[in-house]
Amino acid sequence: MTTGIRIEGVPLTDGGELRLSVAEPDGPLRGGVVVLHEARGVTEIVRRIVDRLAADGWLAVAPHLYRGDDDPDAGDDDTVAERVGSLTFQQVLDDCDTTFGWLADTGVEADRMGVLGFDLGGTVALQVAARRTFGAAVTVAGEGIESSPSPSVPALVEAAPDLTCPWLGIYSEADSDAVGRLRAAAESSGVATDVVVYPSTGHRFDDDPESAAEAWERVLNWFDSHLR
């Protein structure tokens, strides 16, 4: 059971506000998980993931990385690309720091904080896990494995050796060659890592029911094993 999803606003030093979609368990709190959204924003699927994490005992929070109107159902692909282009890595990193700070203010210790990201968010999840210290991270279909998605950040294979916490990567077999190199780079970090490749992308956890169910269990097991 959960208490439902609510929106909270966190004031920023620039006078703006970071919106958070939050779901908390209706019972004992196991820790906190930051959910980083895909390119379209905090979609219904992202909200569903937040709710499912809360149902498993985690305080789940998805920061809205886009400022202003971030309705994921509004706009075509060009609009989505424009929103993605409006982001800078420093802003995203700052927003993640703000969200981790929000979790800390609720009493969640750093070693019980995790991050889970999809597509765009999956890329960010690994990059943040290479720069910050917390409990565990999961990347689902993160882009930019071998070529940087932005001039301000390295490709994932370049960032992976600097991972500071246990990291799980979930990818499609279509990316298997690049993913193999990402696996090797992550293993060189010296922390616990695992990379799983599925026939379907599974990044929405509903593309293929069997793969989706197994991928979701892997995510929950990863957090259960490393957020203590």
XYZ file of C-alpha atoms in Angstrom:
228
model
C 0.000 0.000 0.000
C 1.049 3.593 -0.574
C -0.314 6.968 0.416
C -0.575 8.078 -3.247
C 1.561 10.484 -5.245
C 1.790 14.146 -4.306
C 3.707 17.104 -5.700
C 6.087 19.012 -3.445
C 8.012 22.162 -4.314
C 11.548 22.789 -3.100
C 12.773 26.424 -3.288
C 16.011 26.935 -5.221
C 18.699 29.525 -4.651
C 17.936 31.173 -8.007
C 14.414 31.933 -6.859
C 12.865 29.081 -8.796
C 11.354 25.866 -7.557
C 12.116 22.199 -8.120
C 8.952 20.141 -8.259
C 9.040 16.606 -6.895
C 6.547 13.793 -7.489
C 6.594 11.885 -4.202
C 5.127 8.596 -3.023
C 5.738 7.144 0.409
C 4.978 3.708 1.807
C 2.081 3.140 4.117
C 4.321 1.358 6.592
C 7.988 1.082 7.653
C 10.422 3.089 5.523
C 13.275 1.079 3.990
C 15.103 4.002 2.406
C 14.721 6.447 -0.473
C 14.956 6.125 -4.263
C 15.310 9.041 -6.678
C 13.603 8.263 -10.003
C 15.065 10.158 -12.968
C 12.589 10.514 -15.805
C 12.866 9.809 -19.501
C 13.076 12.477 -22.207
C 9.332 13.234 -22.172
C 9.401 14.064 -18.466
C 7.451 12.698 -15.517
C 5.045 10.577 -17.546
C 2.302 8.297 -16.266
C 4.772 5.420 -16.551
C 7.291 7.262 -14.366
C 4.564 7.977 -11.809
C 3.639 4.294 -11.868
C 7.260 3.367 -11.122
C 7.326 5.868 -8.241
C 4.157 4.330 -6.848
C 5.444 0.761 -7.222
C 8.664 1.587 -5.408
C 6.656 3.087 -2.557
C 4.538 -0.062 -2.437
C 7.801 -1.983 -1.890
C 8.680 0.178 1.109
C 10.778 2.961 -0.437
C 10.226 6.697 -0.203
C 10.231 7.359 -3.966
C 10.725 10.798 -5.465
C 10.942 11.940 -9.098
C 12.386 15.425 -9.645
C 10.853 17.366 -12.552
C 14.034 18.317 -14.392
C 12.231 20.572 -16.859
C 11.311 24.017 -15.614
C 7.894 25.535 -16.220
C 5.291 23.530 -18.128
C 6.663 19.998 -18.334
C 3.449 18.225 -19.309
C 4.784 15.003 -20.904
C 1.635 14.663 -23.014
C 2.055 18.112 -24.564
C 4.140 18.700 -27.661
C 5.588 16.604 -30.468
C 9.038 15.060 -30.806
C 10.547 18.434 -31.713
C 9.174 19.897 -28.490
C 10.662 17.018 -26.512
C 14.033 17.528 -28.198
C 13.850 21.230 -27.341
C 13.186 20.410 -23.692
C 16.105 17.994 -23.576
C 18.302 20.620 -25.224
C 17.346 23.150 -22.558
C 19.001 21.049 -19.869
C 22.585 21.472 -18.767
C 24.360 18.752 -16.864
C 25.155 21.143 -14.040
C 21.468 21.940 -13.592
C 20.586 18.240 -13.600
C 23.351 17.483 -11.120
C 22.184 20.349 -8.903
C 18.595 19.069 -9.069
C 19.769 15.606 -8.060
C 21.692 17.113 -5.148
C 18.548 19.007 -4.111
C 16.513 15.813 -4.249
C 19.068 13.856 -2.229
C 19.052 16.729 0.263
C 15.270 16.500 0.463
C 15.567 12.791 1.263
C 18.188 13.538 3.911
C 15.835 16.077 5.494
C 13.246 13.308 5.860
C 15.774 11.208 7.789
C 17.089 8.921 5.022
C 20.829 8.253 5.383
C 23.087 8.403 2.310
C 23.758 4.661 2.307
C 20.003 4.024 2.112
C 19.532 6.312 -0.909
C 19.386 4.962 -4.436
C 18.829 6.352 -7.920
C 16.909 4.736 -10.784
C 16.890 6.300 -14.251
C 15.281 5.560 -17.621
C 16.663 6.563 -21.041
C 17.793 10.174 -20.464
C 17.459 9.564 -16.734
C 19.422 6.328 -17.032
C 22.340 8.243 -18.497
C 22.128 10.745 -15.652
C 21.912 7.970 -13.043
C 25.328 6.564 -14.011
C 26.900 10.007 -14.334
C 25.642 10.997 -10.870
C 26.794 7.684 -9.396
C 30.298 8.488 -10.674
C 30.304 11.880 -8.940
C 28.338 11.434 -5.716
C 28.389 8.900 -2.900
C 25.179 7.095 -1.993
C 23.879 3.541 -1.701
C 23.121 2.132 -5.176
C 22.204 3.087 -8.746
C 20.284 1.524 -11.636
C 20.441 2.587 -15.290
C 17.731 1.403 -17.678
C 18.495 1.949 -21.387
C 20.807 4.878 -20.690
C 21.983 6.614 -23.857
C 25.457 7.875 -24.744
C 27.337 4.655 -24.033
C 30.277 5.383 -26.327
C 29.596 8.890 -27.579
C 28.842 11.709 -25.192
C 25.231 12.946 -25.241
C 26.484 16.393 -24.229
C 29.753 18.326 -24.484
C 29.669 18.802 -20.698
C 29.730 15.094 -19.783
C 31.832 12.112 -20.815
C 30.446 9.028 -22.532
C 29.215 6.350 -20.133
C 32.179 4.076 -20.836
C 34.438 6.930 -19.698
C 32.412 7.689 -16.561
C 31.815 4.084 -15.473
C 35.319 3.440 -14.045
C 34.605 6.207 -11.499
C 31.428 4.615 -10.095
C 31.295 5.071 -6.315
C 28.399 2.733 -5.507
C 26.900 -0.570 -6.684
C 25.455 -0.096 -10.189
C 23.050 -2.206 -12.260
C 22.593 -1.617 -15.997
C 19.615 -2.967 -17.972
C 19.872 -2.800 -21.761
C 18.550 -4.187 -25.041
C 20.440 -6.754 -27.093
C 20.432 -4.204 -29.922
C 23.156 -2.400 -27.981
C 25.018 -5.567 -27.007
C 28.452 -4.679 -28.459
C 28.598 -1.273 -26.796
C 27.051 -2.673 -23.631
C 29.844 -5.244 -23.422
C 32.370 -2.427 -23.330
C 30.267 -0.589 -20.744
C 30.221 -3.739 -18.603
C 34.019 -3.944 -18.684
C 34.370 -0.250 -17.851
C 31.989 -0.563 -14.899
C 33.789 -3.625 -13.562
C 37.028 -1.622 -13.457
C 35.453 0.705 -10.856
C 35.993 -1.847 -8.100
C 32.392 -1.595 -6.820
C 29.681 -4.210 -7.316
C 28.263 -3.974 -10.847
C 25.984 -6.013 -13.082
C 24.752 -5.528 -16.641
C 21.757 -7.432 -17.994
C 20.735 -7.553 -21.651
C 17.177 -8.397 -22.707
C 15.703 -9.183 -26.152
C 13.308 -6.267 -25.624
C 14.449 -2.910 -24.275
C 12.246 -3.455 -21.239
C 12.907 0.200 -20.406
C 9.243 0.866 -19.742
C 8.764 -2.439 -17.917
C 5.788 -3.245 -20.134
C 7.253 -3.817 -23.628
C 7.558 -7.559 -23.087
C 5.721 -8.988 -20.054
C 8.246 -11.713 -19.213
C 11.329 -9.529 -19.602
C 9.597 -6.642 -17.876
C 8.688 -8.714 -14.825
C 12.217 -10.111 -14.525
C 13.828 -6.691 -15.025
C 11.632 -5.151 -12.339
C 12.533 -7.911 -9.885
C 16.214 -7.281 -10.609
C 15.754 -3.601 -9.806
C 14.004 -4.352 -6.512
C 16.573 -6.994 -5.580
C 19.438 -4.603 -6.348
C 18.072 -1.970 -3.997
C 17.171 -4.605 -1.397
C 20.735 -5.944 -1.460
C 22.620 -2.654 -1.389
C 20.478 -0.081 0.435
C 20.934 -1.058 4.068
